[in-house]
PDB file of C-alpha atoms in Angstrom:
ATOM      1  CA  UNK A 114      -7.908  16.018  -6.443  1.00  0.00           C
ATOM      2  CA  UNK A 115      -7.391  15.330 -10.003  1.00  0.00           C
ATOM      3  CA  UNK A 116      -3.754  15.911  -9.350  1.00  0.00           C
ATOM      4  CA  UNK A 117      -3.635  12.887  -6.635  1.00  0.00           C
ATOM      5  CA  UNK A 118      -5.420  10.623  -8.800  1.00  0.00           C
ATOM      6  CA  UNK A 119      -2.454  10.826 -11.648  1.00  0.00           C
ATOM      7  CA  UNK A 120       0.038  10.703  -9.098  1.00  0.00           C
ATOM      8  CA  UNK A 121      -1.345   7.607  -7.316  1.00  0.00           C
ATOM      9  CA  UNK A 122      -1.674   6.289 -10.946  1.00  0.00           C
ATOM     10  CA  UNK A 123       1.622   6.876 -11.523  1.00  0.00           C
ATOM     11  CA  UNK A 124       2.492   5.801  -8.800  1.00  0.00           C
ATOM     12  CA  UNK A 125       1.358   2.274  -9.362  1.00  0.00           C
ATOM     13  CA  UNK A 126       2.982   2.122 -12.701  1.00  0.00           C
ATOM     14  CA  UNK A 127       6.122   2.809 -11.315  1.00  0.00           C
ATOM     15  CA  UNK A 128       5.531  -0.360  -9.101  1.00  0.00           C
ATOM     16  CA  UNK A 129       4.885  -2.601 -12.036  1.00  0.00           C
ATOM     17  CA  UNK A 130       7.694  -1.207 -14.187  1.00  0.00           C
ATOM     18  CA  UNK A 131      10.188  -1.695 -11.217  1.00  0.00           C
ATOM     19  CA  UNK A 132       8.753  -5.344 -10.640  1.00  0.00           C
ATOM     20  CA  UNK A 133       9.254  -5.825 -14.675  1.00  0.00           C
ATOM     21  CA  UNK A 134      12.791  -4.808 -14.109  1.00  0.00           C
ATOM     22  CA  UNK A 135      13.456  -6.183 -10.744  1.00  0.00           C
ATOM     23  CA  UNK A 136      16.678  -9.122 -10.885  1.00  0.00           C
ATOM     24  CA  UNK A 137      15.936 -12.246  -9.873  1.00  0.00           C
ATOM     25  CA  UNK A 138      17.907 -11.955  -6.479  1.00  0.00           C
ATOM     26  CA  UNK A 139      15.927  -8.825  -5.535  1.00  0.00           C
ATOM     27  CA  UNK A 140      12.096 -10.173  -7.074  1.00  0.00           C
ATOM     28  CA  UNK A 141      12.136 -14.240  -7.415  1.00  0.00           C
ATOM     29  CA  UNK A 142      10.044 -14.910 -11.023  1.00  0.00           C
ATOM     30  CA  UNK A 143       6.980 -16.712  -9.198  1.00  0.00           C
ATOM     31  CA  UNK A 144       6.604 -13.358  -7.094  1.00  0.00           C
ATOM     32  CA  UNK A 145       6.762 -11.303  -9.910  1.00  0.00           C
ATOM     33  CA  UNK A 146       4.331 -13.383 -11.962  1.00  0.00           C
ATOM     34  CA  UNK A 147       2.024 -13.191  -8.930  1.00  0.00           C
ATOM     35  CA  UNK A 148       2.056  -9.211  -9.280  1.00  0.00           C
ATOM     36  CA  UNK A 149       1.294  -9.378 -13.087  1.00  0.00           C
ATOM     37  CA  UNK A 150      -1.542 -11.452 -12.224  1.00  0.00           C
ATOM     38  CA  UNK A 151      -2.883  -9.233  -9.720  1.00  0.00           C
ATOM     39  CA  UNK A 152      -2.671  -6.393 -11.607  1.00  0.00           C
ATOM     40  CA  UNK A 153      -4.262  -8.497 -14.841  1.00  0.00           C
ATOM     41  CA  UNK A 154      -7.313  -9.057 -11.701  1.00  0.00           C
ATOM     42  CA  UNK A 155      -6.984  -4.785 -11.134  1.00  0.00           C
ATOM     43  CA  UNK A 156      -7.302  -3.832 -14.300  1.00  0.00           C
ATOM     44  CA  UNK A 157     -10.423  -6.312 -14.842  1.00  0.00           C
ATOM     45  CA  UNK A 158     -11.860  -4.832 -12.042  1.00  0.00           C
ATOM     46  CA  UNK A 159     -11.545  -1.175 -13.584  1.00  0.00           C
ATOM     47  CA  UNK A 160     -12.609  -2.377 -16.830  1.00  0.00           C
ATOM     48  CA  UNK A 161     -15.782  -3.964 -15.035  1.00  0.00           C
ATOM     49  CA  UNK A 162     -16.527  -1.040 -12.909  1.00  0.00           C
ATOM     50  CA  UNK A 163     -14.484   2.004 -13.067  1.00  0.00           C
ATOM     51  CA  UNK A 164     -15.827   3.791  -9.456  1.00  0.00           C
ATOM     52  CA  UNK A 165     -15.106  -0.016  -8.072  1.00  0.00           C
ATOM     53  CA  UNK A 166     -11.586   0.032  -8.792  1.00  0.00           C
ATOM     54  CA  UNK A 167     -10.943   3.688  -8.015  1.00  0.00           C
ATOM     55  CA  UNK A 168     -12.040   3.452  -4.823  1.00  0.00           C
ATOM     56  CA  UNK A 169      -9.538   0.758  -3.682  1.00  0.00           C
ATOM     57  CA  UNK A 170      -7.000   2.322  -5.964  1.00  0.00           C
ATOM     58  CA  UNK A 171      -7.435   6.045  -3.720  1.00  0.00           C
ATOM     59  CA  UNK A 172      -7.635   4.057  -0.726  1.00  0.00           C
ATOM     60  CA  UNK A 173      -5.088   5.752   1.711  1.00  0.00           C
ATOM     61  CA  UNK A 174      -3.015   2.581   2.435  1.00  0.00           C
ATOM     62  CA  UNK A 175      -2.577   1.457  -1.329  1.00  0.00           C
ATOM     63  CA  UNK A 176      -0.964   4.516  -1.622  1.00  0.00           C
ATOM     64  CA  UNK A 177       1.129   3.865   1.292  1.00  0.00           C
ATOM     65  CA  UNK A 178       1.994   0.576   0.211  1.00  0.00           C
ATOM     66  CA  UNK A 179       2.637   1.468  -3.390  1.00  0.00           C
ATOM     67  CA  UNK A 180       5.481   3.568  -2.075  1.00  0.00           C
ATOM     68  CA  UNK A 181       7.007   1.603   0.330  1.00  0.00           C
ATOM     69  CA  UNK A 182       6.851  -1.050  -2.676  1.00  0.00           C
ATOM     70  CA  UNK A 183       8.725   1.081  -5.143  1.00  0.00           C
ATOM     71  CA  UNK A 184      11.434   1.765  -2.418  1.00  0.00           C
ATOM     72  CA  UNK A 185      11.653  -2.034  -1.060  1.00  0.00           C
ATOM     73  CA  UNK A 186      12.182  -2.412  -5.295  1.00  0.00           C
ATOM     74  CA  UNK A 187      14.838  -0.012  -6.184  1.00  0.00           C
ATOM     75  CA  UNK A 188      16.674  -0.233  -2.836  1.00  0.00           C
ATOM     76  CA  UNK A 189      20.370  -0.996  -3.271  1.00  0.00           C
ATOM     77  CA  UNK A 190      21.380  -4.260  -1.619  1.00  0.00           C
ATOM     78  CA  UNK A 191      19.258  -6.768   0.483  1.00  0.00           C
ATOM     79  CA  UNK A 192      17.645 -10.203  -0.393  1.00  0.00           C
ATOM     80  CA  UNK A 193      14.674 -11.091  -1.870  1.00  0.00           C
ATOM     81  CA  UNK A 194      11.630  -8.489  -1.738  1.00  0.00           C
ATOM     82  CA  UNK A 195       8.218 -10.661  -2.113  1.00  0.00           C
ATOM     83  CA  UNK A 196       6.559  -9.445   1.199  1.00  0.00           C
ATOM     84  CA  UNK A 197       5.592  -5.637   0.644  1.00  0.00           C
ATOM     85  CA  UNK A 198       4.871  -6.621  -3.653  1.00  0.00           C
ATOM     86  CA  UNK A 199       2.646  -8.695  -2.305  1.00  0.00           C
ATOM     87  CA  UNK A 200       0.407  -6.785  -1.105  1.00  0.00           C
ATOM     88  CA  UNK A 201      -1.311  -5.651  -4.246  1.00  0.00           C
ATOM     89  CA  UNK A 202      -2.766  -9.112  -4.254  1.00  0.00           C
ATOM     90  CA  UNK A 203      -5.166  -7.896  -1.783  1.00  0.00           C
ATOM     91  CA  UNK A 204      -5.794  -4.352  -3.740  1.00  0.00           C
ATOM     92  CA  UNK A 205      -6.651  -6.460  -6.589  1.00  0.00           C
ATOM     93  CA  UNK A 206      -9.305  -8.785  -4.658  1.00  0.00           C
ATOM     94  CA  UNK A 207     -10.898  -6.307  -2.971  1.00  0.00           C
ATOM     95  CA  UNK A 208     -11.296  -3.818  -6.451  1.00  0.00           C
ATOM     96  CA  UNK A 209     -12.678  -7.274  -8.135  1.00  0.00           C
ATOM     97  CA  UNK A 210     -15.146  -8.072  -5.317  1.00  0.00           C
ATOM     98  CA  UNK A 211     -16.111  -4.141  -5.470  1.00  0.00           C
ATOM     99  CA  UNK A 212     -16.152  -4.563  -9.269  1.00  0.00           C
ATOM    100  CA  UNK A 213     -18.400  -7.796  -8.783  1.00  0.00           C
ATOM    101  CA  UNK A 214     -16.077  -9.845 -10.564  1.00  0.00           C
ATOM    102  CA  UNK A 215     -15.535 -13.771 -10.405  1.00  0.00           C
ATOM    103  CA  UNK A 216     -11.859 -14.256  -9.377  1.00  0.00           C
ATOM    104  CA  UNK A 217      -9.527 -16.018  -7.369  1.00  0.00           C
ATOM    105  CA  UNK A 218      -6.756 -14.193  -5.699  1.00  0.00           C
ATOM    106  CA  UNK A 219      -3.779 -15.511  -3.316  1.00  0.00           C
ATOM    107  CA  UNK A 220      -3.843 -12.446  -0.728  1.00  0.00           C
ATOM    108  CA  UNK A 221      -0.957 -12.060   1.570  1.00  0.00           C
ATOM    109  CA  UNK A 222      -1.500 -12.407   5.500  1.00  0.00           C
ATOM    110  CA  UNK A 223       1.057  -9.740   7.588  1.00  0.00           C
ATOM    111  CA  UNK A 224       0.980 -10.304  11.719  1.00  0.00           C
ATOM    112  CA  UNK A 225      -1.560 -12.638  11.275  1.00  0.00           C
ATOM    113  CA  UNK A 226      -4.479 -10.371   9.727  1.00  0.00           C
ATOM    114  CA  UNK A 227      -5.644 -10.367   6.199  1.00  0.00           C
ATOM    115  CA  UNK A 228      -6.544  -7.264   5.466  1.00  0.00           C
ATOM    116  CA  UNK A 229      -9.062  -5.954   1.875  1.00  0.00           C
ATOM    117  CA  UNK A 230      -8.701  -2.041   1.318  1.00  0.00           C
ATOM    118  CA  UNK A 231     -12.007  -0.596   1.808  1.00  0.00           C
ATOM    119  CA  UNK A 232     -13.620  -3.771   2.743  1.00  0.00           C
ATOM    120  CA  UNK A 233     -12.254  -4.791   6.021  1.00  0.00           C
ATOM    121  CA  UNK A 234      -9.868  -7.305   7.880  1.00  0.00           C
ATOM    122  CA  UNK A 235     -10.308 -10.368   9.658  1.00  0.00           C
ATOM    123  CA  UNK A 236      -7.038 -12.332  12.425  1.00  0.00           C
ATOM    124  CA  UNK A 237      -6.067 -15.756  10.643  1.00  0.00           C
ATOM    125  CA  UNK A 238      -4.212 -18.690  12.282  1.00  0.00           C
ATOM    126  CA  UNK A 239      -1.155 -18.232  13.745  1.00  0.00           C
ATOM    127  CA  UNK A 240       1.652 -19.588  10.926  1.00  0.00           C
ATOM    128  CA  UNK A 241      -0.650 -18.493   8.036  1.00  0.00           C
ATOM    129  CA  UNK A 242       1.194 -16.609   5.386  1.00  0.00           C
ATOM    130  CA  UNK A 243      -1.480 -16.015   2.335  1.00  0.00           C
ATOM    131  CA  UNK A 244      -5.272 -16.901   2.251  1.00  0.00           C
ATOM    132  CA  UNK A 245      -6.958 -17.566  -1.262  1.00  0.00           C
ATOM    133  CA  UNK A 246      -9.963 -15.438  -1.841  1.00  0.00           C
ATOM    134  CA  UNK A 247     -12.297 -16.155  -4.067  1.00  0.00           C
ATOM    135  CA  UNK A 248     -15.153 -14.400  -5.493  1.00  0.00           C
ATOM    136  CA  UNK A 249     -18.705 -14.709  -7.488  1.00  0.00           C
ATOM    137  CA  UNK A 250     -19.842 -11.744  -8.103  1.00  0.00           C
ATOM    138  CA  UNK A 251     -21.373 -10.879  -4.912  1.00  0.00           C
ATOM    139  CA  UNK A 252     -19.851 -13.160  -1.860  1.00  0.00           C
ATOM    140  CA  UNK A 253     -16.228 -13.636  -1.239  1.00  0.00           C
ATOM    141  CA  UNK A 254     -15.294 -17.011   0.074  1.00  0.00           C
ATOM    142  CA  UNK A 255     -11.846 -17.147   2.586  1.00  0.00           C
ATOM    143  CA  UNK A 256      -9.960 -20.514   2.012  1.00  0.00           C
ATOM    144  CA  UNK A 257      -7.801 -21.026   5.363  1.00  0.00           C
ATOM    145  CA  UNK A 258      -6.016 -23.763   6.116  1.00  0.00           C
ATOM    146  CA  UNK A 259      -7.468 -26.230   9.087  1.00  0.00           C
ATOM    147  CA  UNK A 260      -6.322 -25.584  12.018  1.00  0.00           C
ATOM    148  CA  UNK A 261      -3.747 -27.632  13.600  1.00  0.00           C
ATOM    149  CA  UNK A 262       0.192 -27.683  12.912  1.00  0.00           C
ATOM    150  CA  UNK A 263       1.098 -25.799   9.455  1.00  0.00           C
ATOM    151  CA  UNK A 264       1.360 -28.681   6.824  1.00  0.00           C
ATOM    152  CA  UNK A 265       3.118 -27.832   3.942  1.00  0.00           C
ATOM    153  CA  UNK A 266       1.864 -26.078   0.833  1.00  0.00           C
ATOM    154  CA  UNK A 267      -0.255 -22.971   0.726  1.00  0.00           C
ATOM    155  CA  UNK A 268      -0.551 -20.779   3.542  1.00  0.00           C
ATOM    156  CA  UNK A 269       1.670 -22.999   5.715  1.00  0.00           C
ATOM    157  CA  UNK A 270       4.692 -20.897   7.099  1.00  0.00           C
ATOM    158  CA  UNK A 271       8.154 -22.525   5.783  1.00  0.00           C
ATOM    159  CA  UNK A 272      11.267 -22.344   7.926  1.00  0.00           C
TER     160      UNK A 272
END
């Protein structure tokens, strides 16, 4: 067990040393600030409330996602690689709710469900791409947008 716990560590390292090194083309700079925020938020969370943290961080799908992050990284070839990255947006939120935390997070919406490792998932309009989440310590508040056609900004799908 110990063993799996330094590998998913590693693991995770890996993904913010290959989003450090990632070219523009393959990692715009807003998306890779967006990472080092998140995992500024994670490693709050862990400072907070170590058993918090760890239990998002062992979650079965972060490790999932943390590999299919390092390949979508270091993959030769392709465009731009924000989607999967983003994604540890929503490890981050749901270790600094866990942790009790007051934070803000943008968390990333994929076939219109935003899902928080180890706390649940909930469906989101259709043409959402991110919902902020924000927490106090012991609620989390989901900021949608209103319903009707996408406007542009935040959370509004762009052509």
């Amino acid at each position: 067990m110990a063993q799996q716990r330094r590998q998913r560590l590693l693991m995770l390292r890996a993904v913010l040393d290959a989003v450090a090194e990632a070219p523009a083309d393959v990692l715009p700079a807003a998306a890779a600030g967006r990472v080092l925020a998140d995992w500024r938020l994670l490693a709050a969370a862990e400072r907070a409330d170590p058993e918090a943290a760890h239990r998002v961080v062992h979650y079965p799908m972060t490790g999932a996602w943390a590999e299919r992050a390092l390949r979508d990284l270091t993959a030769p070839g392709g465009g731009p690689r924000t989607a999967t990255v983003a994604y540890l947006g929503a490890t981050a939120a749901a270790a600094a709710a866990r942790a009790g935390l007051r934070f803000t997070a943008e968390v990333p919406v994929r076939d219109g469900l935003l899902t928080l490792p180890t706390l649940g998932a909930c469906t989101v309009p259709a043409g959402c791409t991110s919902v902020g989440v924000t927490g106090d310590g012991s609620r989390l508040w989901l900021h949608l947008p209103p319903p009707g056609p996408p406007a542009a900004g935040r959370g509004a799908a762009r052509a």
